[in-house]
């Protein structure tokens, strides 16, 4: 059996983040907004993942996080990929994620031998909040992003890295944890 897998760090909801997500939902029907209780930083997207590889993937995550103690990240700022002019994805930024970038780099190397290709682009610290599904109300959303460009959405302690599975549904993706590696230092 296979599942759609990825390795991630959870980003907890906050009242300010919930309010921003609600503003995006109300801005128009052109965006599929992620539920804030499902928000995460994707460290490494795996795609089709054989269940039999779970122990080896968990061992790679354990190795990539060895010696790391829990650390804080700040959820701050908003933006869009590839740009505000051509928005396809709306994100919230993450500051203090240098250790997550190191984990992503280590996993890129170690998981290649299991058949997961290396990323073509460098890892960027962001959590996807919405994906474009239409072409209406883009100026309204662009203005929201400009207004909230420097907003602080909270501080979070990263104390675990998860192997997750994604189940695509008509209401959007639903994520569940397959394995967790705690940061213990």
Short mmCIF file of C-alpha atoms in Angstrom, two decimals:
data_model
loop_
_atom_site.label_atom_id
_atom_site.label_comp_id
_atom_site.label_asym_id
_atom_site.label_seq_id
_atom_site.Cartn_x
_atom_site.Cartn_y
_atom_site.Cartn_z
CA UNK A 1 0.00 0.00 0.00
CA UNK A 2 1.08 3.56 -0.64
CA UNK A 3 0.04 6.89 0.80
CA UNK A 4 0.74 10.50 -0.16
CA UNK A 5 3.46 11.34 2.33
CA UNK A 6 5.38 14.35 3.57
CA UNK A 7 7.56 15.32 6.51
CA UNK A 8 6.40 18.38 8.42
CA UNK A 9 6.52 20.59 11.48
CA UNK A 10 3.11 21.65 12.79
CA UNK A 11 2.17 25.33 13.06
CA UNK A 12 -0.52 25.86 15.69
CA UNK A 13 -3.50 28.09 15.08
CA UNK A 14 -3.69 31.44 16.84
CA UNK A 15 -6.55 33.93 17.11
CA UNK A 16 -4.75 36.37 14.77
CA UNK A 17 -4.01 33.63 12.22
CA UNK A 18 -7.62 32.40 12.41
CA UNK A 19 -8.84 35.97 11.78
CA UNK A 20 -6.54 36.38 8.76
CA UNK A 21 -7.72 33.04 7.31
CA UNK A 22 -11.34 34.16 7.79
CA UNK A 23 -10.57 37.40 5.91
CA UNK A 24 -9.17 35.36 3.03
CA UNK A 25 -12.26 33.10 2.98
CA UNK A 26 -14.50 36.17 2.88
CA UNK A 27 -12.45 37.87 0.15
CA UNK A 28 -14.01 35.74 -2.57
CA UNK A 29 -14.42 32.24 -3.98
CA UNK A 30 -11.12 32.14 -5.87
CA UNK A 31 -9.11 30.65 -2.99
CA UNK A 32 -9.16 27.34 -1.13
CA UNK A 33 -8.09 28.34 2.39
CA UNK A 34 -6.44 25.70 4.59
CA UNK A 35 -8.02 25.09 7.98
CA UNK A 36 -5.62 26.62 10.49
CA UNK A 37 -5.66 23.44 12.60
CA UNK A 38 -4.05 21.70 9.58
CA UNK A 39 -1.32 24.29 9.05
CA UNK A 40 2.26 23.01 8.83
CA UNK A 41 5.70 23.65 7.39
CA UNK A 42 6.47 20.99 4.80
CA UNK A 43 10.07 19.96 5.45
CA UNK A 44 10.15 17.37 2.63
CA UNK A 45 7.38 16.31 0.25
CA UNK A 46 7.58 12.59 -0.46
CA UNK A 47 4.57 11.90 -2.68
CA UNK A 48 3.63 8.23 -3.17
CA UNK A 49 5.17 6.48 -0.17
CA UNK A 50 5.27 2.73 0.42
CA UNK A 51 4.05 1.85 3.91
CA UNK A 52 6.97 -0.57 4.20
CA UNK A 53 9.40 2.37 4.05
CA UNK A 54 7.95 4.08 7.15
CA UNK A 55 10.61 2.67 9.56
CA UNK A 56 13.44 3.81 7.26
CA UNK A 57 11.89 7.26 6.79
CA UNK A 58 11.43 7.60 10.56
CA UNK A 59 15.08 6.59 11.05
CA UNK A 60 16.16 9.25 8.53
CA UNK A 61 14.13 11.89 10.43
CA UNK A 62 15.67 10.67 13.71
CA UNK A 63 19.15 11.00 12.21
CA UNK A 64 18.41 14.46 10.74
CA UNK A 65 17.18 15.74 14.12
CA UNK A 66 19.77 14.02 16.33
CA UNK A 67 21.04 16.35 19.05
CA UNK A 68 18.42 19.04 18.40
CA UNK A 69 16.60 20.50 21.37
CA UNK A 70 13.16 22.12 21.01
CA UNK A 71 13.43 25.65 19.56
CA UNK A 72 11.15 28.57 18.82
CA UNK A 73 9.95 29.89 15.49
CA UNK A 74 7.94 33.04 14.81
CA UNK A 75 5.00 32.97 12.41
CA UNK A 76 5.22 36.37 10.78
CA UNK A 77 4.37 38.05 7.50
CA UNK A 78 2.32 37.09 4.48
CA UNK A 79 2.99 36.75 0.79
CA UNK A 80 2.28 34.78 -2.36
CA UNK A 81 4.10 32.44 -4.71
CA UNK A 82 5.36 33.06 -7.28
CA UNK A 83 4.63 36.75 -6.58
CA UNK A 84 1.84 39.16 -5.61
CA UNK A 85 1.37 39.91 -9.30
CA UNK A 86 0.89 36.22 -10.20
CA UNK A 87 -0.52 34.61 -7.05
CA UNK A 88 -1.02 30.84 -6.98
CA UNK A 89 -0.30 30.16 -3.30
CA UNK A 90 -0.77 32.40 -0.26
CA UNK A 91 1.62 31.79 2.61
CA UNK A 92 2.48 32.96 6.09
CA UNK A 93 6.17 33.39 6.80
CA UNK A 94 8.33 31.74 9.41
CA UNK A 95 11.32 33.32 11.11
CA UNK A 96 13.93 31.40 13.09
CA UNK A 97 13.60 28.28 10.92
CA UNK A 98 17.29 27.78 10.16
CA UNK A 99 17.33 24.44 12.01
CA UNK A 100 14.35 23.26 9.95
CA UNK A 101 16.28 24.17 6.79
CA UNK A 102 19.18 22.00 8.04
CA UNK A 103 16.77 19.12 8.68
CA UNK A 104 15.32 19.55 5.16
CA UNK A 105 18.80 19.46 3.63
CA UNK A 106 19.78 16.34 5.59
CA UNK A 107 16.53 14.58 4.60
CA UNK A 108 17.03 15.53 0.95
CA UNK A 109 20.34 13.66 1.05
CA UNK A 110 19.33 10.65 3.15
CA UNK A 111 15.96 9.95 1.50
CA UNK A 112 17.35 10.02 -2.03
CA UNK A 113 18.62 6.46 -1.53
CA UNK A 114 15.03 5.39 -0.74
CA UNK A 115 13.82 6.71 -4.10
CA UNK A 116 12.67 10.19 -3.06
CA UNK A 117 14.24 12.74 -5.45
CA UNK A 118 16.14 15.74 -4.17
CA UNK A 119 14.35 19.08 -4.28
CA UNK A 120 15.23 21.27 -7.24
CA UNK A 121 14.78 24.51 -5.27
CA UNK A 122 16.19 25.47 -1.90
CA UNK A 123 13.84 24.98 1.05
CA UNK A 124 11.95 28.15 2.05
CA UNK A 125 10.33 28.70 5.44
CA UNK A 126 6.59 29.18 4.86
CA UNK A 127 3.25 27.60 5.65
CA UNK A 128 0.75 27.45 2.79
CA UNK A 129 -2.50 29.10 3.86
CA UNK A 130 -4.44 29.11 0.57
CA UNK A 131 -4.30 27.90 -3.04
CA UNK A 132 -5.83 29.63 -6.03
CA UNK A 133 -8.80 27.92 -7.62
CA UNK A 134 -10.18 30.81 -9.68
CA UNK A 135 -9.40 34.24 -11.08
CA UNK A 136 -11.88 36.55 -9.33
CA UNK A 137 -11.29 38.94 -6.43
CA UNK A 138 -7.50 38.75 -6.80
CA UNK A 139 -7.05 42.49 -6.20
CA UNK A 140 -8.99 42.24 -2.94
CA UNK A 141 -6.75 39.38 -1.77
CA UNK A 142 -3.63 41.24 -2.92
CA UNK A 143 -4.67 44.22 -0.75
CA UNK A 144 -5.20 41.90 2.24
CA UNK A 145 -1.69 40.50 1.79
CA UNK A 146 -0.24 43.99 1.63
CA UNK A 147 -2.10 45.03 4.80
CA UNK A 148 -0.91 41.91 6.69
CA UNK A 149 2.57 41.70 5.11
CA UNK A 150 4.38 42.25 8.42
CA UNK A 151 1.83 40.90 10.90
CA UNK A 152 3.02 38.67 13.75
CA UNK A 153 0.87 35.54 14.14
CA UNK A 154 2.59 34.03 17.16
CA UNK A 155 5.60 32.16 18.49
CA UNK A 156 5.71 28.37 18.48
CA UNK A 157 8.06 25.86 20.06
CA UNK A 158 9.12 23.17 17.59
CA UNK A 159 9.50 19.99 19.62
CA UNK A 160 8.69 17.32 17.01
CA UNK A 161 8.94 16.47 13.33
CA UNK A 162 6.20 14.32 11.80
CA UNK A 163 5.84 11.93 8.91
CA UNK A 164 2.31 12.64 7.71
CA UNK A 165 -0.10 11.35 5.16
CA UNK A 166 -2.37 13.49 3.06
CA UNK A 167 -5.82 12.34 2.03
CA UNK A 168 -7.28 14.48 -0.74
CA UNK A 169 -11.03 15.10 -0.36
CA UNK A 170 -13.48 17.43 -2.11
CA UNK A 171 -13.33 19.66 1.00
CA UNK A 172 -9.53 19.82 0.78
CA UNK A 173 -6.61 17.76 2.04
CA UNK A 174 -6.83 16.07 5.44
CA UNK A 175 -3.58 15.27 7.19
CA UNK A 176 -2.81 12.58 9.74
CA UNK A 177 0.37 11.65 11.57
CA UNK A 178 2.06 8.38 10.64
CA UNK A 179 5.19 8.73 12.82
CA UNK A 180 6.56 11.39 15.18
CA UNK A 181 10.16 12.09 16.11
CA UNK A 182 10.51 14.19 19.27
CA UNK A 183 13.34 16.70 19.61
CA UNK A 184 15.06 15.81 22.85
CA UNK A 185 18.58 17.18 22.40
#
